[in-house]
Structure formats: C-alpha cells, structure tokens
Amino acid sequence: MPAPDDRPVIDTSAPPEVPVRLVDDFTPDLIDVGAHHLCPGCGEPIAMRSIMEVLAEQGLMQRSLAVFGIGCYTAFSNNLDCEVLQALHGRAPSLATGAKRARPELVTVTVQGDGDMVNEGLQEVLHAAARGEAITCVLLNNGVFGETGGHMTATTTLGQRTKNTLEGRSSAEHGHPIQAASLVAGLDGAAYVARGAVNNAGNVAKTKRMVERAIEVQLAGAGFSFVEILTMCPTGWFIETVDAPDYLADTIGAVHVGGVLKDTLADA
Ligand SMILES: Cc1ncc(C[n+]2csc(CCOP(=O)(O)OP(=O)(O)O)c2C)c(N)n1
Ligand code: SF4
Ligand SMILES: [Mg+2]
C-alpha cells in the first residue's frame, strides 16, 4: 500500500477526459440489465452470464431461445435480451424439444436447477438425451431447493446440512445423491456432457468453454448436449457469503466432480 501522501491526486474540477465506465457497461449484449434480485454471492447469475456471453460471441443473438425451469434463476430471465419460455416444474426439456423441432434454426438452451431437473423432472432430461434432441440443457446445481428455503434435493451430498437435513444428509435415512451428468452421459443420444463450477475465476473460464462446446455440438446437429454447473447458494446453505466458494469445493464439488464426461464430436 502506498503511503497516504504518495496517492495520486484526482482532479475533480472538470469531467474526466475518458468517461467512467459503469457495471452495466461490462454486461454481455444479451443481458439488458446487470442488476438483479438474487442474493449477494449467488452463483447463478455468474453461470447465466457465461451462457449469454457465449451466445453473443457466437453471433447467435437473433436466434436464441432460453427455456427456464422454476427456481431462483427464473427471476434472472427478466434481465435477458433473448426469447424466453417459462416451463412448468421439470418440464423444460420437453418444451425445448417442441420449440426446436418447430424452429430448427433456433439455438435452444434450457436452464434448470437441481430441484427442478433432478427431483421434479428427471425423466424429462433423460428422455430428451436418449432421443438425441439437438438442444442444450444446463443444470444449475447448488444441492438445495434454493428458492423455497434451502431443503435437500436429489443432488445434496452425504453429510451436507440443509434445512431438512440439519445433521447432514445420511444415506440410511435419505439415500444417496444422484449424479445427473453421469446418468446423462450413459445415454447414446447424448453427444456432449460436461460438469463445471463458478466458485473461482479458473472454473468460470472452464465452464464457459464447456458451454461453447455444447453450443457447437448443437449447431453441428451432433445430438444432445448437457452442461452441469455447480453454483454457490450461501443463503440456502446457511453460511457466510464469503465462505461459499470454498464450501462448494468441499461439499458438492467433492462429489459431483468437474470435467468433460463425453464429447462424441471430438472422439469421432
Ligand atoms: C409443481 C411445483 N412444485 C413445487 C413448487 C415450488 N418451488 C418453486 S421453486 C422450487 C425450488 C427449485 O429448486 P431448484 O430448481 O434447485 O432451483 P434453485 O432455487 O435452487 O435455484 C420449488 C420446489 C412449484 N413452484 N411448482
Ligand atoms: S437462495 Fe441461493 S440460489 Fe436463491 S438467489 Fe439466494 S443464493 Fe441464489
Ligand atoms: Mg437448487
């Protein structure tokens, strides 16, 4: 830290030659407003930003459709400058299937949470993957039903504390977590399956590359693509915001391990 006397003196008597830049100047083209109503430290807006950056960078702004499930991320759909459809709980893959079959030129991406996809509609995403639908399904996995108060979901890891597993999830009482990406990767119609996270800058960059690849696979008509993204939920986890990135690594990140599970285009 420079001593106080060494600090540069900023002349505020006239407007700056280079105008200041606001947070909204840094938002991708497909995000209308950067400000949102999700909790501070929530990982979902970071994941959404990566998806929107990819669509904008690939010049797909005029032909993108996002189909949302129901969860905290749904509120963020109001910030997006692309076509949005709202599905019933768990049903986004079917809605996306219909839209894509009717309008094959659309780049169609679903956004669902772990509660929405893995608890309420697991058969939807599995059947869409098995059929090899040319859509991209994104799972925002925070291991809890965030919007409704932080309850256990099917992806909650053993020992993880949630609102209704205060002593931690136990296999004897609550069963074992479902590994959604691994299930999808086992289906022949799934062409690309990867799992990323947004708990540090390196993981955000890797996750963005996974989304890029999933969209490439969709554009190539190679089959179904799937990206699971682990996201922080400090509110639903009942922890300090600042502790959430490390908590993610120690809990859901230790079980739902990151990486590319399948890439049939690369293997071809
Ligand atoms: C059919 C139906 N069941 C339950 C609900 C209540 N509900 C709304 S959001 C939500 C939790 C969604 O959890 P998740 O998909 O993991 O998203 P998160 O909030 O964690 O981002 C639930 C259970 C509902 N809206 N409709
Ligand atoms: S409850 Fe969790 S998932 Fe919902 S906005 Fe807050 S931090 Fe994000
Ligand atoms: Mg969730």
PDB file of C-alpha atoms and ligand atoms in Angstrom:
ATOM      1  CA  MET A   1       0.000   0.000   0.000  1.00  0.00           C
ATOM      2  CA  PRO A   2       1.494   3.454  -0.879  1.00  0.00           C
ATOM      3  CA  ALA A   3       1.771   5.920   1.986  1.00  0.00           C
ATOM      4  CA  PRO A   4      -1.216   8.316   2.030  1.00  0.00           C
ATOM      5  CA  ASP A   5       0.957  11.210   0.806  1.00  0.00           C
ATOM      6  CA  ASP A   6       2.027   9.247  -2.315  1.00  0.00           C
ATOM      7  CA  ARG A   7      -1.509   8.637  -3.507  1.00  0.00           C
ATOM      8  CA  PRO A   8      -2.349  10.325  -6.851  1.00  0.00           C
ATOM      9  CA  VAL A   9      -4.475  13.431  -6.517  1.00  0.00           C
ATOM     10  CA  ILE A  10      -7.532  13.174  -8.765  1.00  0.00           C
ATOM     11  CA  ASP A  11      -8.652  16.430 -10.310  1.00  0.00           C
ATOM     12  CA  THR A  12     -12.419  16.571  -9.917  1.00  0.00           C
ATOM     13  CA  SER A  13     -12.796  20.186 -11.020  1.00  0.00           C
ATOM     14  CA  ALA A  14     -13.747  19.109 -14.583  1.00  0.00           C
ATOM     15  CA  PRO A  15     -15.328  15.995 -16.167  1.00  0.00           C
ATOM     16  CA  PRO A  16     -12.722  13.252 -16.867  1.00  0.00           C
ATOM     17  CA  GLU A  17     -11.358  13.025 -20.419  1.00  0.00           C
ATOM     18  CA  VAL A  18     -12.240   9.330 -20.551  1.00  0.00           C
ATOM     19  CA  PRO A  19     -15.790   8.829 -19.245  1.00  0.00           C
ATOM     20  CA  VAL A  20     -16.165   6.489 -16.277  1.00  0.00           C
ATOM     21  CA  ARG A  21     -17.495   3.010 -17.019  1.00  0.00           C
ATOM     22  CA  LEU A  22     -20.412   1.624 -15.088  1.00  0.00           C
ATOM     23  CA  VAL A  23     -21.008  -2.017 -14.143  1.00  0.00           C
ATOM     24  CA  ASP A  24     -23.654  -2.250 -16.854  1.00  0.00           C
ATOM     25  CA  ASP A  25     -21.003  -1.311 -19.483  1.00  0.00           C
ATOM     26  CA  PHE A  26     -19.431  -4.723 -18.842  1.00  0.00           C
ATOM     27  CA  THR A  27     -22.572  -6.820 -19.222  1.00  0.00           C
ATOM     28  CA  PRO A  28     -22.784  -9.028 -22.335  1.00  0.00           C
ATOM     29  CA  ASP A  29     -25.008  -7.893 -25.189  1.00  0.00           C
ATOM     30  CA  LEU A  30     -27.786 -10.321 -24.321  1.00  0.00           C
ATOM     31  CA  ILE A  31     -28.126  -9.106 -20.728  1.00  0.00           C
ATOM     32  CA  ASP A  32     -30.233  -5.950 -20.668  1.00  0.00           C
ATOM     33  CA  VAL A  33     -29.643  -5.009 -17.056  1.00  0.00           C
ATOM     34  CA  GLY A  34     -26.768  -6.277 -14.908  1.00  0.00           C
ATOM     35  CA  ALA A  35     -28.523  -5.544 -11.600  1.00  0.00           C
ATOM     36  CA  HIS A  36     -30.623  -8.448 -10.313  1.00  0.00           C
ATOM     37  CA  HIS A  37     -32.588  -9.549  -7.267  1.00  0.00           C
ATOM     38  CA  LEU A  38     -30.750 -12.762  -6.462  1.00  0.00           C
ATOM     39  CA  CYS A  39     -28.757 -12.940  -3.201  1.00  0.00           C
ATOM     40  CA  PRO A  40     -25.246 -11.451  -2.951  1.00  0.00           C
ATOM     41  CA  GLY A  41     -22.752 -14.252  -3.633  1.00  0.00           C
ATOM     42  CA  CYS A  42     -25.248 -16.399  -5.556  1.00  0.00           C
ATOM     43  CA  GLY A  43     -23.510 -18.373  -8.314  1.00  0.00           C
ATOM     44  CA  GLU A  44     -26.476 -18.473 -10.687  1.00  0.00           C
ATOM     45  CA  PRO A  45     -26.011 -15.001 -12.261  1.00  0.00           C
ATOM     46  CA  ILE A  46     -22.352 -15.899 -12.982  1.00  0.00           C
ATOM     47  CA  ALA A  47     -23.455 -19.067 -14.786  1.00  0.00           C
ATOM     48  CA  MET A  48     -26.138 -17.151 -16.707  1.00  0.00           C
ATOM     49  CA  ARG A  49     -23.601 -14.546 -17.722  1.00  0.00           C
ATOM     50  CA  SER A  50     -21.322 -17.236 -19.189  1.00  0.00           C
ATOM     51  CA  ILE A  51     -24.173 -18.667 -21.250  1.00  0.00           C
ATOM     52  CA  MET A  52     -25.202 -15.255 -22.571  1.00  0.00           C
ATOM     53  CA  GLU A  53     -21.599 -14.319 -23.374  1.00  0.00           C
ATOM     54  CA  VAL A  54     -21.237 -17.454 -25.482  1.00  0.00           C
ATOM     55  CA  LEU A  55     -24.464 -16.815 -27.406  1.00  0.00           C
ATOM     56  CA  ALA A  56     -23.461 -13.196 -28.067  1.00  0.00           C
ATOM     57  CA  GLU A  57     -19.858 -14.055 -29.042  1.00  0.00           C
ATOM     58  CA  GLN A  58     -21.042 -16.724 -31.487  1.00  0.00           C
ATOM     59  CA  GLY A  59     -23.348 -14.179 -33.161  1.00  0.00           C
ATOM     60  CA  LEU A  60     -26.489 -16.057 -32.183  1.00  0.00           C
ATOM     61  CA  MET A  61     -28.272 -13.067 -30.683  1.00  0.00           C
ATOM     62  CA  GLN A  62     -31.161 -13.114 -33.160  1.00  0.00           C
ATOM     63  CA  ARG A  63     -31.843 -16.834 -32.962  1.00  0.00           C
ATOM     64  CA  SER A  64     -31.502 -17.831 -29.305  1.00  0.00           C
ATOM     65  CA  LEU A  65     -34.284 -19.315 -27.198  1.00  0.00           C
ATOM     66  CA  ALA A  66     -33.907 -19.934 -23.454  1.00  0.00           C
ATOM     67  CA  VAL A  67     -36.410 -22.252 -21.765  1.00  0.00           C
ATOM     68  CA  PHE A  68     -36.462 -21.793 -17.990  1.00  0.00           C
ATOM     69  CA  GLY A  69     -37.484 -24.136 -15.218  1.00  0.00           C
ATOM     70  CA  ILE A  70     -38.631 -22.834 -11.832  1.00  0.00           C
ATOM     71  CA  GLY A  71     -36.110 -21.714  -9.229  1.00  0.00           C
ATOM     72  CA  CYS A  72     -34.188 -18.619  -8.177  1.00  0.00           C
ATOM     73  CA  TYR A  73     -32.574 -18.370 -11.653  1.00  0.00           C
ATOM     74  CA  THR A  74     -36.039 -17.858 -13.191  1.00  0.00           C
ATOM     75  CA  ALA A  75     -36.038 -14.271 -11.885  1.00  0.00           C
ATOM     76  CA  PHE A  76     -32.918 -13.638 -13.968  1.00  0.00           C
ATOM     77  CA  SER A  77     -34.801 -14.417 -17.180  1.00  0.00           C
ATOM     78  CA  ASN A  78     -36.284 -10.905 -16.922  1.00  0.00           C
ATOM     79  CA  ASN A  79     -32.785  -9.490 -17.489  1.00  0.00           C
ATOM     80  CA  LEU A  80     -32.193 -11.310 -20.773  1.00  0.00           C
ATOM     81  CA  ASP A  81     -32.483  -9.929 -24.284  1.00  0.00           C
ATOM     82  CA  CYS A  82     -33.361 -13.223 -25.968  1.00  0.00           C
ATOM     83  CA  GLU A  83     -36.559 -15.185 -26.447  1.00  0.00           C
ATOM     84  CA  VAL A  84     -37.624 -16.850 -23.195  1.00  0.00           C
ATOM     85  CA  LEU A  85     -40.184 -19.561 -22.496  1.00  0.00           C
ATOM     86  CA  GLN A  86     -41.213 -20.497 -18.960  1.00  0.00           C
ATOM     87  CA  ALA A  87     -41.797 -24.212 -18.406  1.00  0.00           C
ATOM     88  CA  LEU A  88     -43.716 -25.978 -15.665  1.00  0.00           C
ATOM     89  CA  HIS A  89     -41.507 -27.509 -12.950  1.00  0.00           C
ATOM     90  CA  GLY A  90     -39.120 -30.057 -14.510  1.00  0.00           C
ATOM     91  CA  ARG A  91     -40.618 -29.806 -17.997  1.00  0.00           C
ATOM     92  CA  ALA A  92     -38.153 -27.517 -19.771  1.00  0.00           C
ATOM     93  CA  PRO A  93     -36.585 -30.271 -21.947  1.00  0.00           C
ATOM     94  CA  SER A  94     -39.974 -31.174 -23.464  1.00  0.00           C
ATOM     95  CA  LEU A  95     -40.850 -27.551 -24.164  1.00  0.00           C
ATOM     96  CA  ALA A  96     -37.412 -27.044 -25.695  1.00  0.00           C
ATOM     97  CA  THR A  97     -37.859 -30.201 -27.783  1.00  0.00           C
ATOM     98  CA  GLY A  98     -41.100 -28.867 -29.271  1.00  0.00           C
ATOM     99  CA  ALA A  99     -39.648 -25.430 -29.958  1.00  0.00           C
ATOM    100  CA  LYS A 100     -36.522 -26.851 -31.589  1.00  0.00           C
ATOM    101  CA  ARG A 101     -38.453 -29.295 -33.774  1.00  0.00           C
ATOM    102  CA  ALA A 102     -40.793 -26.498 -34.900  1.00  0.00           C
ATOM    103  CA  ARG A 103     -37.981 -23.979 -35.417  1.00  0.00           C
ATOM    104  CA  PRO A 104     -34.750 -25.942 -36.059  1.00  0.00           C
ATOM    105  CA  GLU A 105     -32.806 -22.755 -36.752  1.00  0.00           C
ATOM    106  CA  LEU A 106     -33.181 -21.696 -33.104  1.00  0.00           C
ATOM    107  CA  VAL A 107     -30.311 -22.300 -30.714  1.00  0.00           C
ATOM    108  CA  THR A 108     -32.292 -23.698 -27.803  1.00  0.00           C
ATOM    109  CA  VAL A 109     -30.934 -23.804 -24.265  1.00  0.00           C
ATOM    110  CA  THR A 110     -32.788 -24.933 -21.145  1.00  0.00           C
ATOM    111  CA  VAL A 111     -31.889 -23.605 -17.692  1.00  0.00           C
ATOM    112  CA  GLN A 112     -32.978 -25.711 -14.699  1.00  0.00           C
ATOM    113  CA  GLY A 113     -31.914 -26.135 -11.094  1.00  0.00           C
ATOM    114  CA  ASP A 114     -31.199 -29.416  -9.332  1.00  0.00           C
ATOM    115  CA  GLY A 115     -34.604 -29.359  -7.631  1.00  0.00           C
ATOM    116  CA  ASP A 116     -36.360 -28.606 -10.902  1.00  0.00           C
ATOM    117  CA  MET A 117     -34.426 -31.038 -13.102  1.00  0.00           C
ATOM    118  CA  VAL A 118     -33.278 -33.870 -10.848  1.00  0.00           C
ATOM    119  CA  ASN A 119     -36.133 -34.006  -8.330  1.00  0.00           C
ATOM    120  CA  GLU A 120     -39.171 -32.807 -10.214  1.00  0.00           C
ATOM    121  CA  GLY A 121     -38.464 -33.817 -13.803  1.00  0.00           C
ATOM    122  CA  LEU A 122     -35.586 -36.269 -14.112  1.00  0.00           C
ATOM    123  CA  GLN A 123     -37.360 -38.351 -16.753  1.00  0.00           C
ATOM    124  CA  GLU A 124     -37.686 -35.270 -18.980  1.00  0.00           C
ATOM    125  CA  VAL A 125     -33.990 -34.635 -19.398  1.00  0.00           C
ATOM    126  CA  LEU A 126     -33.150 -38.357 -19.633  1.00  0.00           C
ATOM    127  CA  HIS A 127     -35.663 -38.935 -22.428  1.00  0.00           C
ATOM    128  CA  ALA A 128     -34.579 -35.796 -24.304  1.00  0.00           C
ATOM    129  CA  ALA A 129     -30.963 -37.019 -24.078  1.00  0.00           C
ATOM    130  CA  ALA A 130     -31.880 -40.563 -25.143  1.00  0.00           C
ATOM    131  CA  ARG A 131     -33.786 -39.190 -28.135  1.00  0.00           C
ATOM    132  CA  GLY A 132     -30.707 -37.181 -29.096  1.00  0.00           C
ATOM    133  CA  GLU A 133     -32.650 -33.918 -29.300  1.00  0.00           C
ATOM    134  CA  ALA A 134     -30.487 -31.132 -30.740  1.00  0.00           C
ATOM    135  CA  ILE A 135     -30.887 -28.940 -27.654  1.00  0.00           C
ATOM    136  CA  THR A 136     -28.529 -27.895 -24.863  1.00  0.00           C
ATOM    137  CA  CYS A 137     -29.687 -28.495 -21.289  1.00  0.00           C
ATOM    138  CA  VAL A 138     -27.961 -26.618 -18.477  1.00  0.00           C
ATOM    139  CA  LEU A 139     -28.261 -27.785 -14.864  1.00  0.00           C
ATOM    140  CA  LEU A 140     -27.506 -25.177 -12.190  1.00  0.00           C
ATOM    141  CA  ASN A 141     -26.661 -27.472  -9.270  1.00  0.00           C
ATOM    142  CA  ASN A 142     -26.414 -25.925  -5.796  1.00  0.00           C
ATOM    143  CA  GLY A 143     -27.533 -29.042  -3.945  1.00  0.00           C
ATOM    144  CA  VAL A 144     -30.657 -27.408  -2.484  1.00  0.00           C
ATOM    145  CA  PHE A 145     -34.115 -26.161  -3.340  1.00  0.00           C
ATOM    146  CA  GLY A 146     -32.801 -22.585  -3.008  1.00  0.00           C
ATOM    147  CA  GLU A 147     -35.918 -20.599  -3.759  1.00  0.00           C
ATOM    148  CA  THR A 148     -38.105 -22.451  -1.303  1.00  0.00           C
ATOM    149  CA  GLY A 149     -35.701 -22.230   1.638  1.00  0.00           C
ATOM    150  CA  GLY A 150     -32.675 -24.498   1.258  1.00  0.00           C
ATOM    151  CA  HIS A 151     -34.106 -28.015   1.500  1.00  0.00           C
ATOM    152  CA  MET A 152     -32.355 -31.210   0.436  1.00  0.00           C
ATOM    153  CA  THR A 153     -32.522 -32.173  -3.240  1.00  0.00           C
ATOM    154  CA  ALA A 154     -31.585 -35.374  -5.037  1.00  0.00           C
ATOM    155  CA  THR A 155     -28.057 -33.989  -5.613  1.00  0.00           C
ATOM    156  CA  THR A 156     -27.364 -32.987  -1.971  1.00  0.00           C
ATOM    157  CA  THR A 157     -24.192 -34.797  -0.928  1.00  0.00           C
ATOM    158  CA  LEU A 158     -23.830 -37.145   2.052  1.00  0.00           C
ATOM    159  CA  GLY A 159     -23.149 -35.148   5.195  1.00  0.00           C
ATOM    160  CA  GLN A 160     -24.364 -31.889   3.637  1.00  0.00           C
ATOM    161  CA  ARG A 161     -26.503 -29.827   6.004  1.00  0.00           C
ATOM    162  CA  THR A 162     -29.735 -28.475   4.575  1.00  0.00           C
ATOM    163  CA  LYS A 163     -32.910 -27.113   6.115  1.00  0.00           C
ATOM    164  CA  ASN A 164     -34.424 -30.590   6.467  1.00  0.00           C
ATOM    165  CA  THR A 165     -31.161 -32.489   6.998  1.00  0.00           C
ATOM    166  CA  LEU A 166     -29.807 -30.421   9.895  1.00  0.00           C
ATOM    167  CA  GLU A 167     -27.479 -33.231  10.981  1.00  0.00           C
ATOM    168  CA  GLY A 168     -26.291 -33.707   7.392  1.00  0.00           C
ATOM    169  CA  ARG A 169     -27.684 -35.984   4.683  1.00  0.00           C
ATOM    170  CA  SER A 170     -27.421 -39.620   5.709  1.00  0.00           C
ATOM    171  CA  SER A 171     -27.501 -42.492   3.217  1.00  0.00           C
ATOM    172  CA  ALA A 172     -29.526 -44.635   5.628  1.00  0.00           C
ATOM    173  CA  GLU A 173     -32.267 -42.045   6.059  1.00  0.00           C
ATOM    174  CA  HIS A 174     -32.189 -40.036   2.829  1.00  0.00           C
ATOM    175  CA  GLY A 175     -30.495 -42.232   0.249  1.00  0.00           C
ATOM    176  CA  HIS A 176     -27.542 -41.368  -1.966  1.00  0.00           C
ATOM    177  CA  PRO A 177     -27.104 -38.318  -4.229  1.00  0.00           C
ATOM    178  CA  ILE A 178     -27.935 -38.652  -7.937  1.00  0.00           C
ATOM    179  CA  GLN A 179     -25.095 -37.759 -10.313  1.00  0.00           C
ATOM    180  CA  ALA A 180     -27.115 -36.142 -13.085  1.00  0.00           C
ATOM    181  CA  ALA A 181     -24.303 -35.591 -15.596  1.00  0.00           C
ATOM    182  CA  SER A 182     -23.113 -39.196 -15.241  1.00  0.00           C
ATOM    183  CA  LEU A 183     -26.629 -40.525 -15.854  1.00  0.00           C
ATOM    184  CA  VAL A 184     -26.998 -38.408 -18.992  1.00  0.00           C
ATOM    185  CA  ALA A 185     -23.521 -39.369 -20.253  1.00  0.00           C
ATOM    186  CA  GLY A 186     -24.565 -43.022 -20.196  1.00  0.00           C
ATOM    187  CA  LEU A 187     -27.231 -42.425 -22.860  1.00  0.00           C
ATOM    188  CA  ASP A 188     -26.323 -42.961 -26.515  1.00  0.00           C
ATOM    189  CA  GLY A 189     -28.213 -39.852 -27.715  1.00  0.00           C
ATOM    190  CA  ALA A 190     -26.048 -37.590 -25.533  1.00  0.00           C
ATOM    191  CA  ALA A 191     -23.223 -36.180 -27.654  1.00  0.00           C
ATOM    192  CA  TYR A 192     -21.592 -33.826 -25.152  1.00  0.00           C
ATOM    193  CA  VAL A 193     -21.713 -33.890 -21.353  1.00  0.00           C
ATOM    194  CA  ALA A 194     -19.601 -31.781 -19.002  1.00  0.00           C
ATOM    195  CA  ARG A 195     -19.629 -30.506 -15.438  1.00  0.00           C
ATOM    196  CA  GLY A 196     -18.194 -27.127 -14.418  1.00  0.00           C
ATOM    197  CA  ALA A 197     -18.438 -24.742 -11.472  1.00  0.00           C
ATOM    198  CA  VAL A 198     -18.380 -20.996 -10.843  1.00  0.00           C
ATOM    199  CA  ASN A 199     -16.610 -20.869  -7.472  1.00  0.00           C
ATOM    200  CA  ASN A 200     -13.409 -19.270  -8.798  1.00  0.00           C
ATOM    201  CA  ALA A 201     -12.184 -17.459 -11.901  1.00  0.00           C
ATOM    202  CA  GLY A 202     -10.468 -20.539 -13.371  1.00  0.00           C
ATOM    203  CA  ASN A 203     -13.605 -22.623 -13.061  1.00  0.00           C
ATOM    204  CA  VAL A 204     -15.732 -19.843 -14.594  1.00  0.00           C
ATOM    205  CA  ALA A 205     -13.408 -19.790 -17.637  1.00  0.00           C
ATOM    206  CA  LYS A 206     -13.513 -23.609 -17.956  1.00  0.00           C
ATOM    207  CA  THR A 207     -17.299 -23.614 -17.610  1.00  0.00           C
ATOM    208  CA  LYS A 208     -17.641 -21.032 -20.357  1.00  0.00           C
ATOM    209  CA  ARG A 209     -15.594 -23.254 -22.699  1.00  0.00           C
ATOM    210  CA  MET A 210     -17.935 -26.154 -21.858  1.00  0.00           C
ATOM    211  CA  VAL A 211     -20.966 -24.051 -22.786  1.00  0.00           C
ATOM    212  CA  GLU A 212     -19.206 -23.006 -26.020  1.00  0.00           C
ATOM    213  CA  ARG A 213     -18.591 -26.619 -26.907  1.00  0.00           C
ATOM    214  CA  ALA A 214     -22.171 -27.631 -26.086  1.00  0.00           C
ATOM    215  CA  ILE A 215     -23.499 -24.937 -28.435  1.00  0.00           C
ATOM    216  CA  GLU A 216     -21.045 -26.048 -31.150  1.00  0.00           C
ATOM    217  CA  VAL A 217     -22.375 -29.596 -30.804  1.00  0.00           C
ATOM    218  CA  GLN A 218     -25.952 -28.314 -31.105  1.00  0.00           C
ATOM    219  CA  LEU A 219     -25.075 -26.240 -34.197  1.00  0.00           C
ATOM    220  CA  ALA A 220     -23.348 -29.259 -35.758  1.00  0.00           C
ATOM    221  CA  GLY A 221     -26.544 -31.298 -35.261  1.00  0.00           C
ATOM    222  CA  ALA A 222     -24.477 -33.937 -33.472  1.00  0.00           C
ATOM    223  CA  GLY A 223     -27.062 -34.697 -30.780  1.00  0.00           C
ATOM    224  CA  PHE A 224     -27.988 -33.713 -27.254  1.00  0.00           C
ATOM    225  CA  SER A 225     -25.636 -31.563 -25.178  1.00  0.00           C
ATOM    226  CA  PHE A 226     -25.583 -31.093 -21.409  1.00  0.00           C
ATOM    227  CA  VAL A 227     -23.625 -28.837 -19.071  1.00  0.00           C
ATOM    228  CA  GLU A 228     -23.974 -29.115 -15.307  1.00  0.00           C
ATOM    229  CA  ILE A 229     -22.724 -26.022 -13.463  1.00  0.00           C
ATOM    230  CA  LEU A 230     -22.136 -26.104  -9.691  1.00  0.00           C
ATOM    231  CA  THR A 231     -23.272 -22.787  -8.193  1.00  0.00           C
ATOM    232  CA  MET A 232     -22.970 -21.165  -4.753  1.00  0.00           C
ATOM    233  CA  CYS A 233     -26.092 -20.725  -2.610  1.00  0.00           C
ATOM    234  CA  PRO A 234     -24.858 -19.066   0.626  1.00  0.00           C
ATOM    235  CA  THR A 235     -28.420 -18.276   1.706  1.00  0.00           C
ATOM    236  CA  GLY A 236     -29.766 -21.809   1.292  1.00  0.00           C
ATOM    237  CA  TRP A 237     -26.573 -23.279   2.776  1.00  0.00           C
ATOM    238  CA  PHE A 238     -26.883 -21.011   5.852  1.00  0.00           C
ATOM    239  CA  ILE A 239     -23.257 -19.893   5.663  1.00  0.00           C
ATOM    240  CA  GLU A 240     -21.414 -16.584   5.262  1.00  0.00           C
ATOM    241  CA  THR A 241     -21.333 -15.339   1.671  1.00  0.00           C
ATOM    242  CA  VAL A 242     -17.542 -15.153   1.673  1.00  0.00           C
ATOM    243  CA  ASP A 243     -17.240 -18.841   2.648  1.00  0.00           C
ATOM    244  CA  ALA A 244     -19.482 -20.134  -0.157  1.00  0.00           C
ATOM    245  CA  PRO A 245     -16.854 -20.762  -2.909  1.00  0.00           C
ATOM    246  CA  ASP A 246     -14.728 -22.977  -0.619  1.00  0.00           C
ATOM    247  CA  TYR A 247     -17.830 -24.628   0.825  1.00  0.00           C
ATOM    248  CA  LEU A 248     -18.862 -25.548  -2.734  1.00  0.00           C
ATOM    249  CA  ALA A 249     -15.472 -27.179  -3.349  1.00  0.00           C
ATOM    250  CA  ASP A 250     -15.665 -29.143  -0.069  1.00  0.00           C
ATOM    251  CA  THR A 251     -19.261 -30.379  -0.436  1.00  0.00           C
ATOM    252  CA  ILE A 252     -20.997 -30.715  -3.805  1.00  0.00           C
ATOM    253  CA  GLY A 253     -17.732 -30.126  -5.703  1.00  0.00           C
ATOM    254  CA  ALA A 254     -16.046 -33.086  -3.997  1.00  0.00           C
ATOM    255  CA  VAL A 255     -18.775 -35.489  -5.156  1.00  0.00           C
ATOM    256  CA  HIS A 256     -20.042 -34.001  -8.429  1.00  0.00           C
ATOM    257  CA  VAL A 257     -16.518 -33.792  -9.823  1.00  0.00           C
ATOM    258  CA  GLY A 258     -15.798 -31.376 -12.684  1.00  0.00           C
ATOM    259  CA  GLY A 259     -14.614 -32.198 -16.190  1.00  0.00           C
ATOM    260  CA  VAL A 260     -15.766 -33.298 -19.642  1.00  0.00           C
ATOM    261  CA  LEU A 261     -17.559 -36.638 -19.315  1.00  0.00           C
ATOM    262  CA  LYS A 262     -18.291 -37.155 -23.006  1.00  0.00           C
ATOM    263  CA  ASP A 263     -17.536 -35.432 -26.339  1.00  0.00           C
ATOM    264  CA  THR A 264     -18.504 -37.594 -29.284  1.00  0.00           C
ATOM    265  CA  LEU A 265     -17.606 -34.882 -31.850  1.00  0.00           C
ATOM    266  CA  ALA A 266     -14.020 -34.807 -30.591  1.00  0.00           C
ATOM    267  CA  ASP A 267     -13.888 -38.616 -30.436  1.00  0.00           C
ATOM    268  CA  ALA A 268     -15.251 -39.049 -33.999  1.00  0.00           C
TER     269      ALA A 268
HETATM  270  C1  LIG B   1     -45.135 -28.194  -9.181  1.00  0.00           C
HETATM  271  C2  LIG B   1     -44.399 -27.302  -8.223  1.00  0.00           C
HETATM  272  N1  LIG B   1     -43.834 -27.822  -7.115  1.00  0.00           N
HETATM  273  C3  LIG B   1     -43.145 -27.035  -6.265  1.00  0.00           C
HETATM  274  C4  LIG B   1     -43.015 -25.695  -6.499  1.00  0.00           C
HETATM  275  C5  LIG B   1     -42.256 -24.835  -5.540  1.00  0.00           C
HETATM  276  N2  LIG B   1     -40.928 -24.493  -5.980  1.00  0.00           N
HETATM  277  C6  LIG B   1     -40.656 -23.317  -6.598  1.00  0.00           C
HETATM  278  S1  LIG B   1     -39.026 -23.032  -6.847  1.00  0.00           S
HETATM  279  C7  LIG B   1     -38.645 -24.512  -6.126  1.00  0.00           C
HETATM  280  C8  LIG B   1     -37.210 -24.884  -5.899  1.00  0.00           C
HETATM  281  C9  LIG B   1     -36.416 -25.036  -7.120  1.00  0.00           C
HETATM  282  O1  LIG B   1     -35.150 -25.503  -6.773  1.00  0.00           O
HETATM  283  P1  LIG B   1     -34.010 -25.553  -7.842  1.00  0.00           P
HETATM  284  O2  LIG B   1     -34.549 -25.974  -9.149  1.00  0.00           O
HETATM  285  O3  LIG B   1     -32.888 -26.332  -7.280  1.00  0.00           O
HETATM  286  O4  LIG B   1     -33.580 -24.023  -8.020  1.00  0.00           O
HETATM  287  P2  LIG B   1     -32.834 -23.022  -7.022  1.00  0.00           P
HETATM  288  O5  LIG B   1     -33.919 -22.235  -6.360  1.00  0.00           O
HETATM  289  O6  LIG B   1     -32.010 -23.823  -6.077  1.00  0.00           O
HETATM  290  O7  LIG B   1     -32.023 -22.171  -7.919  1.00  0.00           O
HETATM  291  C10 LIG B   1     -39.794 -25.196  -5.716  1.00  0.00           C
HETATM  292  C11 LIG B   1     -39.808 -26.516  -5.044  1.00  0.00           C
HETATM  293  C12 LIG B   1     -43.605 -25.165  -7.660  1.00  0.00           C
HETATM  294  N3  LIG B   1     -43.467 -23.884  -7.997  1.00  0.00           N
HETATM  295  N4  LIG B   1     -44.312 -25.982  -8.506  1.00  0.00           N
HETATM  296  S1  SF4 B   2     -31.394 -18.589  -2.245  1.00  0.00           S
HETATM  297 FE1  SF4 B   2     -29.491 -19.429  -3.085  1.00  0.00          FE
HETATM  298  S2  SF4 B   2     -29.908 -19.874  -5.268  1.00  0.00           S
HETATM  299 FE2  SF4 B   2     -31.526 -18.480  -4.494  1.00  0.00          FE
HETATM  300  S3  SF4 B   2     -30.805 -16.406  -5.038  1.00  0.00           S
HETATM  301 FE3  SF4 B   2     -30.174 -16.828  -2.920  1.00  0.00          FE
HETATM  302  S4  SF4 B   2     -28.076 -17.656  -3.089  1.00  0.00           S
HETATM  303 FE4  SF4 B   2     -29.028 -17.806  -5.152  1.00  0.00          FE
HETATM  304 MG    MG B   3     -31.056 -25.733  -6.488  1.00  0.00          MG
END
